[in-house]
Amino acid sequence: WRDVGTIDSYYEANMDLLAPVPVFNLYNDKWPVFTSHESHPPAKVSRGAGGEPSFVDGSLLSNGSIVSGGHVEGSIVAPDVIIHHDSHVTGSILFPGVKVGPGARINRCIVDKNVVIPPGVRIGYDLEADRQRFTVSDRGIVVIPKGYVL
């Protein structure tokens, strides 16, 4: 399908899945995807605790993910991810178990398993600051490693 040997190529291959008709089309009946499935409830998009609406556009939400008053655009969200109210996730890949706190902003990030993004944190907007604590690719993709505590 394509080389994913660098952070940037991995990111681009995943973002390609969000195209209206991607090269690797997960919805093509003639090209079935064989995988094992964990038992998760359907993805849930709901209002936040204070009644704020959620917004999701151009994204893939896996079963077991919850968007509760958050904003998700152009992103891939794995199972057991929770995106809280007033948070924004844009152009990012969130692995299983990620929690995005209220008011957090995540832009062009790959967030590995079980990372908790605290309320109000901004990542992917100031790449020089991000380079001090994370890996940042040549094209500005910020990688937050598995289990990282912010």
PDB file of C-alpha atoms in Angstrom:
ATOM      1  CA  TRP A   1       0.000   0.000   0.000  1.00  0.00           C
ATOM      2  CA  ARG A   2       2.739   2.474   0.954  1.00  0.00           C
ATOM      3  CA  ASP A   3       5.928   2.908   2.947  1.00  0.00           C
ATOM      4  CA  VAL A   4       5.388   4.040   6.531  1.00  0.00           C
ATOM      5  CA  GLY A   5       9.023   3.957   7.633  1.00  0.00           C
ATOM      6  CA  THR A   6       9.139   7.548   8.896  1.00  0.00           C
ATOM      7  CA  ILE A   7       6.926   9.550  11.227  1.00  0.00           C
ATOM      8  CA  ASP A   8       5.822  11.757   8.344  1.00  0.00           C
ATOM      9  CA  SER A   9       4.985   8.862   5.999  1.00  0.00           C
ATOM     10  CA  TYR A  10       3.107   7.059   8.797  1.00  0.00           C
ATOM     11  CA  TYR A  11       1.120  10.222   9.513  1.00  0.00           C
ATOM     12  CA  GLU A  12       0.343  10.821   5.828  1.00  0.00           C
ATOM     13  CA  ALA A  13      -0.759   7.200   5.263  1.00  0.00           C
ATOM     14  CA  ASN A  14      -3.188   7.478   8.161  1.00  0.00           C
ATOM     15  CA  MET A  15      -4.496  10.878   7.070  1.00  0.00           C
ATOM     16  CA  ASP A  16      -5.096   9.408   3.589  1.00  0.00           C
ATOM     17  CA  LEU A  17      -7.765   7.194   5.173  1.00  0.00           C
ATOM     18  CA  LEU A  18      -9.823  10.340   5.758  1.00  0.00           C
ATOM     19  CA  ALA A  19     -10.079  11.226   2.054  1.00  0.00           C
ATOM     20  CA  PRO A  20     -13.543  10.897   0.462  1.00  0.00           C
ATOM     21  CA  VAL A  21     -12.215   7.971  -1.586  1.00  0.00           C
ATOM     22  CA  PRO A  22      -8.896   6.890  -0.055  1.00  0.00           C
ATOM     23  CA  VAL A  23      -6.366   4.713  -1.866  1.00  0.00           C
ATOM     24  CA  PHE A  24      -6.791   2.117   0.888  1.00  0.00           C
ATOM     25  CA  ASN A  25     -10.570   2.209   1.231  1.00  0.00           C
ATOM     26  CA  LEU A  26     -11.715   0.577   4.464  1.00  0.00           C
ATOM     27  CA  TYR A  27     -15.269   0.509   3.070  1.00  0.00           C
ATOM     28  CA  ASN A  28     -14.499  -1.390  -0.153  1.00  0.00           C
ATOM     29  CA  ASP A  29     -16.499  -4.652  -0.025  1.00  0.00           C
ATOM     30  CA  LYS A  30     -14.102  -6.229  -2.521  1.00  0.00           C
ATOM     31  CA  TRP A  31     -11.138  -5.650  -0.213  1.00  0.00           C
ATOM     32  CA  PRO A  32     -12.208  -6.960   3.195  1.00  0.00           C
ATOM     33  CA  VAL A  33     -10.206  -6.223   6.312  1.00  0.00           C
ATOM     34  CA  PHE A  34      -9.575  -9.294   8.459  1.00  0.00           C
ATOM     35  CA  THR A  35      -8.847  -8.511  12.075  1.00  0.00           C
ATOM     36  CA  SER A  36      -9.780  -9.524  15.574  1.00  0.00           C
ATOM     37  CA  HIS A  37     -12.165  -7.230  17.404  1.00  0.00           C
ATOM     38  CA  GLU A  38     -12.237  -6.367  21.058  1.00  0.00           C
ATOM     39  CA  SER A  39     -15.668  -5.873  22.529  1.00  0.00           C
ATOM     40  CA  HIS A  40     -16.441  -2.151  22.737  1.00  0.00           C
ATOM     41  CA  PRO A  41     -19.678  -0.194  22.669  1.00  0.00           C
ATOM     42  CA  PRO A  42     -20.269   2.048  19.649  1.00  0.00           C
ATOM     43  CA  ALA A  43     -18.488   5.376  19.429  1.00  0.00           C
ATOM     44  CA  LYS A  44     -20.388   8.056  21.332  1.00  0.00           C
ATOM     45  CA  VAL A  45     -20.677  11.732  20.436  1.00  0.00           C
ATOM     46  CA  SER A  46     -22.618  13.737  23.009  1.00  0.00           C
ATOM     47  CA  ARG A  47     -22.958  17.103  24.651  1.00  0.00           C
ATOM     48  CA  GLY A  48     -20.467  17.964  27.361  1.00  0.00           C
ATOM     49  CA  ALA A  49     -21.292  18.115  31.053  1.00  0.00           C
ATOM     50  CA  GLY A  50     -22.315  21.767  30.693  1.00  0.00           C
ATOM     51  CA  GLY A  51     -24.443  21.121  27.601  1.00  0.00           C
ATOM     52  CA  GLU A  52     -21.855  22.210  25.033  1.00  0.00           C
ATOM     53  CA  PRO A  53     -22.309  20.445  21.681  1.00  0.00           C
ATOM     54  CA  SER A  54     -19.674  18.186  20.173  1.00  0.00           C
ATOM     55  CA  PHE A  55     -18.312  18.696  16.671  1.00  0.00           C
ATOM     56  CA  VAL A  56     -16.818  15.881  14.607  1.00  0.00           C
ATOM     57  CA  ASP A  57     -15.890  16.230  10.935  1.00  0.00           C
ATOM     58  CA  GLY A  58     -13.703  14.292   8.516  1.00  0.00           C
ATOM     59  CA  SER A  59     -12.573  11.835  11.161  1.00  0.00           C
ATOM     60  CA  LEU A  60     -12.600   8.136  12.009  1.00  0.00           C
ATOM     61  CA  LEU A  61     -13.982   7.296  15.463  1.00  0.00           C
ATOM     62  CA  SER A  62     -13.394   3.761  16.700  1.00  0.00           C
ATOM     63  CA  ASN A  63     -15.831   1.804  18.806  1.00  0.00           C
ATOM     64  CA  GLY A  64     -15.438   2.660  22.470  1.00  0.00           C
ATOM     65  CA  SER A  65     -14.381   6.261  21.847  1.00  0.00           C
ATOM     66  CA  ILE A  66     -16.278   9.155  23.442  1.00  0.00           C
ATOM     67  CA  VAL A  67     -16.453  12.787  22.352  1.00  0.00           C
ATOM     68  CA  SER A  68     -18.236  14.723  25.087  1.00  0.00           C
ATOM     69  CA  GLY A  69     -18.574  18.361  24.078  1.00  0.00           C
ATOM     70  CA  GLY A  70     -15.250  18.315  22.242  1.00  0.00           C
ATOM     71  CA  HIS A  71     -14.187  19.283  18.725  1.00  0.00           C
ATOM     72  CA  VAL A  72     -12.568  16.645  16.478  1.00  0.00           C
ATOM     73  CA  GLU A  73     -11.551  17.440  12.934  1.00  0.00           C
ATOM     74  CA  GLY A  74      -9.457  15.464  10.437  1.00  0.00           C
ATOM     75  CA  SER A  75      -8.356  12.953  13.056  1.00  0.00           C
ATOM     76  CA  ILE A  76      -8.239   9.232  13.778  1.00  0.00           C
ATOM     77  CA  VAL A  77      -9.517   8.225  17.205  1.00  0.00           C
ATOM     78  CA  ALA A  78      -8.841   4.722  18.591  1.00  0.00           C
ATOM     79  CA  PRO A  79     -10.914   2.725  21.103  1.00  0.00           C
ATOM     80  CA  ASP A  80     -11.142   3.878  24.724  1.00  0.00           C
ATOM     81  CA  VAL A  81     -10.268   7.480  23.860  1.00  0.00           C
ATOM     82  CA  ILE A  82     -12.147  10.205  25.724  1.00  0.00           C
ATOM     83  CA  ILE A  83     -12.222  13.762  24.373  1.00  0.00           C
ATOM     84  CA  HIS A  84     -13.678  16.123  26.955  1.00  0.00           C
ATOM     85  CA  HIS A  85     -15.635  19.361  26.578  1.00  0.00           C
ATOM     86  CA  ASP A  86     -14.060  22.435  25.031  1.00  0.00           C
ATOM     87  CA  SER A  87     -11.075  20.397  23.807  1.00  0.00           C
ATOM     88  CA  HIS A  88      -9.928  20.509  20.173  1.00  0.00           C
ATOM     89  CA  VAL A  89      -8.233  17.636  18.353  1.00  0.00           C
ATOM     90  CA  THR A  90      -7.195  18.548  14.812  1.00  0.00           C
ATOM     91  CA  GLY A  91      -5.242  16.510  12.265  1.00  0.00           C
ATOM     92  CA  SER A  92      -4.157  13.998  14.893  1.00  0.00           C
ATOM     93  CA  ILE A  93      -3.924  10.262  15.532  1.00  0.00           C
ATOM     94  CA  LEU A  94      -4.943   9.165  19.036  1.00  0.00           C
ATOM     95  CA  PHE A  95      -4.046   5.631  20.126  1.00  0.00           C
ATOM     96  CA  PRO A  96      -6.122   3.534  22.570  1.00  0.00           C
ATOM     97  CA  GLY A  97      -6.663   4.847  26.059  1.00  0.00           C
ATOM     98  CA  VAL A  98      -5.805   8.497  25.357  1.00  0.00           C
ATOM     99  CA  LYS A  99      -7.662  11.048  27.477  1.00  0.00           C
ATOM    100  CA  VAL A 100      -7.897  14.661  26.303  1.00  0.00           C
ATOM    101  CA  GLY A 101      -8.786  16.969  29.180  1.00  0.00           C
ATOM    102  CA  PRO A 102     -11.232  19.870  29.053  1.00  0.00           C
ATOM    103  CA  GLY A 103      -9.925  22.847  27.107  1.00  0.00           C
ATOM    104  CA  ALA A 104      -6.861  21.022  25.747  1.00  0.00           C
ATOM    105  CA  ARG A 105      -5.731  21.681  22.168  1.00  0.00           C
ATOM    106  CA  ILE A 106      -3.970  18.988  20.113  1.00  0.00           C
ATOM    107  CA  ASN A 107      -2.861  19.794  16.552  1.00  0.00           C
ATOM    108  CA  ARG A 108      -1.007  17.488  14.119  1.00  0.00           C
ATOM    109  CA  CYS A 109       0.009  15.011  16.804  1.00  0.00           C
ATOM    110  CA  ILE A 110       0.472  11.273  17.087  1.00  0.00           C
ATOM    111  CA  VAL A 111      -0.466  10.431  20.665  1.00  0.00           C
ATOM    112  CA  ASP A 112       0.520   6.910  21.727  1.00  0.00           C
ATOM    113  CA  LYS A 113      -1.345   4.630  24.140  1.00  0.00           C
ATOM    114  CA  ASN A 114      -2.663   5.733  27.527  1.00  0.00           C
ATOM    115  CA  VAL A 115      -1.432   9.319  27.402  1.00  0.00           C
ATOM    116  CA  VAL A 116      -3.446  11.768  29.511  1.00  0.00           C
ATOM    117  CA  ILE A 117      -3.501  15.302  28.123  1.00  0.00           C
ATOM    118  CA  PRO A 118      -4.299  17.576  31.090  1.00  0.00           C
ATOM    119  CA  PRO A 119      -6.920  20.329  30.908  1.00  0.00           C
ATOM    120  CA  GLY A 120      -5.859  23.424  28.985  1.00  0.00           C
ATOM    121  CA  VAL A 121      -2.619  22.000  27.547  1.00  0.00           C
ATOM    122  CA  ARG A 122      -1.681  23.048  23.984  1.00  0.00           C
ATOM    123  CA  ILE A 123       0.461  20.747  21.838  1.00  0.00           C
ATOM    124  CA  GLY A 124       1.280  21.191  18.157  1.00  0.00           C
ATOM    125  CA  TYR A 125       0.980  24.977  18.083  1.00  0.00           C
ATOM    126  CA  ASP A 126       4.494  25.965  19.214  1.00  0.00           C
ATOM    127  CA  LEU A 127       6.900  23.457  17.669  1.00  0.00           C
ATOM    128  CA  GLU A 128       9.980  24.949  19.332  1.00  0.00           C
ATOM    129  CA  ALA A 129       8.422  24.432  22.757  1.00  0.00           C
ATOM    130  CA  ASP A 130       7.200  20.970  21.718  1.00  0.00           C
ATOM    131  CA  ARG A 131      10.741  19.951  20.680  1.00  0.00           C
ATOM    132  CA  GLN A 132      11.866  20.452  24.279  1.00  0.00           C
ATOM    133  CA  ARG A 133       9.804  17.471  25.465  1.00  0.00           C
ATOM    134  CA  PHE A 134       8.634  15.503  22.416  1.00  0.00           C
ATOM    135  CA  THR A 135       9.855  14.217  19.068  1.00  0.00           C
ATOM    136  CA  VAL A 136       8.832  16.563  16.258  1.00  0.00           C
ATOM    137  CA  SER A 137       9.143  15.334  12.663  1.00  0.00           C
ATOM    138  CA  ASP A 138      10.613  17.259   9.734  1.00  0.00           C
ATOM    139  CA  ARG A 139       7.076  18.249   8.704  1.00  0.00           C
ATOM    140  CA  GLY A 140       6.006  19.318  12.175  1.00  0.00           C
ATOM    141  CA  ILE A 141       4.205  16.227  13.459  1.00  0.00           C
ATOM    142  CA  VAL A 142       4.496  15.991  17.251  1.00  0.00           C
ATOM    143  CA  VAL A 143       4.840  12.489  18.718  1.00  0.00           C
ATOM    144  CA  ILE A 144       3.849  11.901  22.341  1.00  0.00           C
ATOM    145  CA  PRO A 145       5.180   8.501  23.495  1.00  0.00           C
ATOM    146  CA  LYS A 146       3.200   5.764  25.214  1.00  0.00           C
ATOM    147  CA  GLY A 147       2.272   6.457  28.807  1.00  0.00           C
ATOM    148  CA  TYR A 148       3.875   9.920  28.800  1.00  0.00           C
ATOM    149  CA  VAL A 149       2.829  12.002  31.804  1.00  0.00           C
ATOM    150  CA  LEU A 150       2.370  15.693  31.089  1.00  0.00           C
TER     151      LEU A 150
END
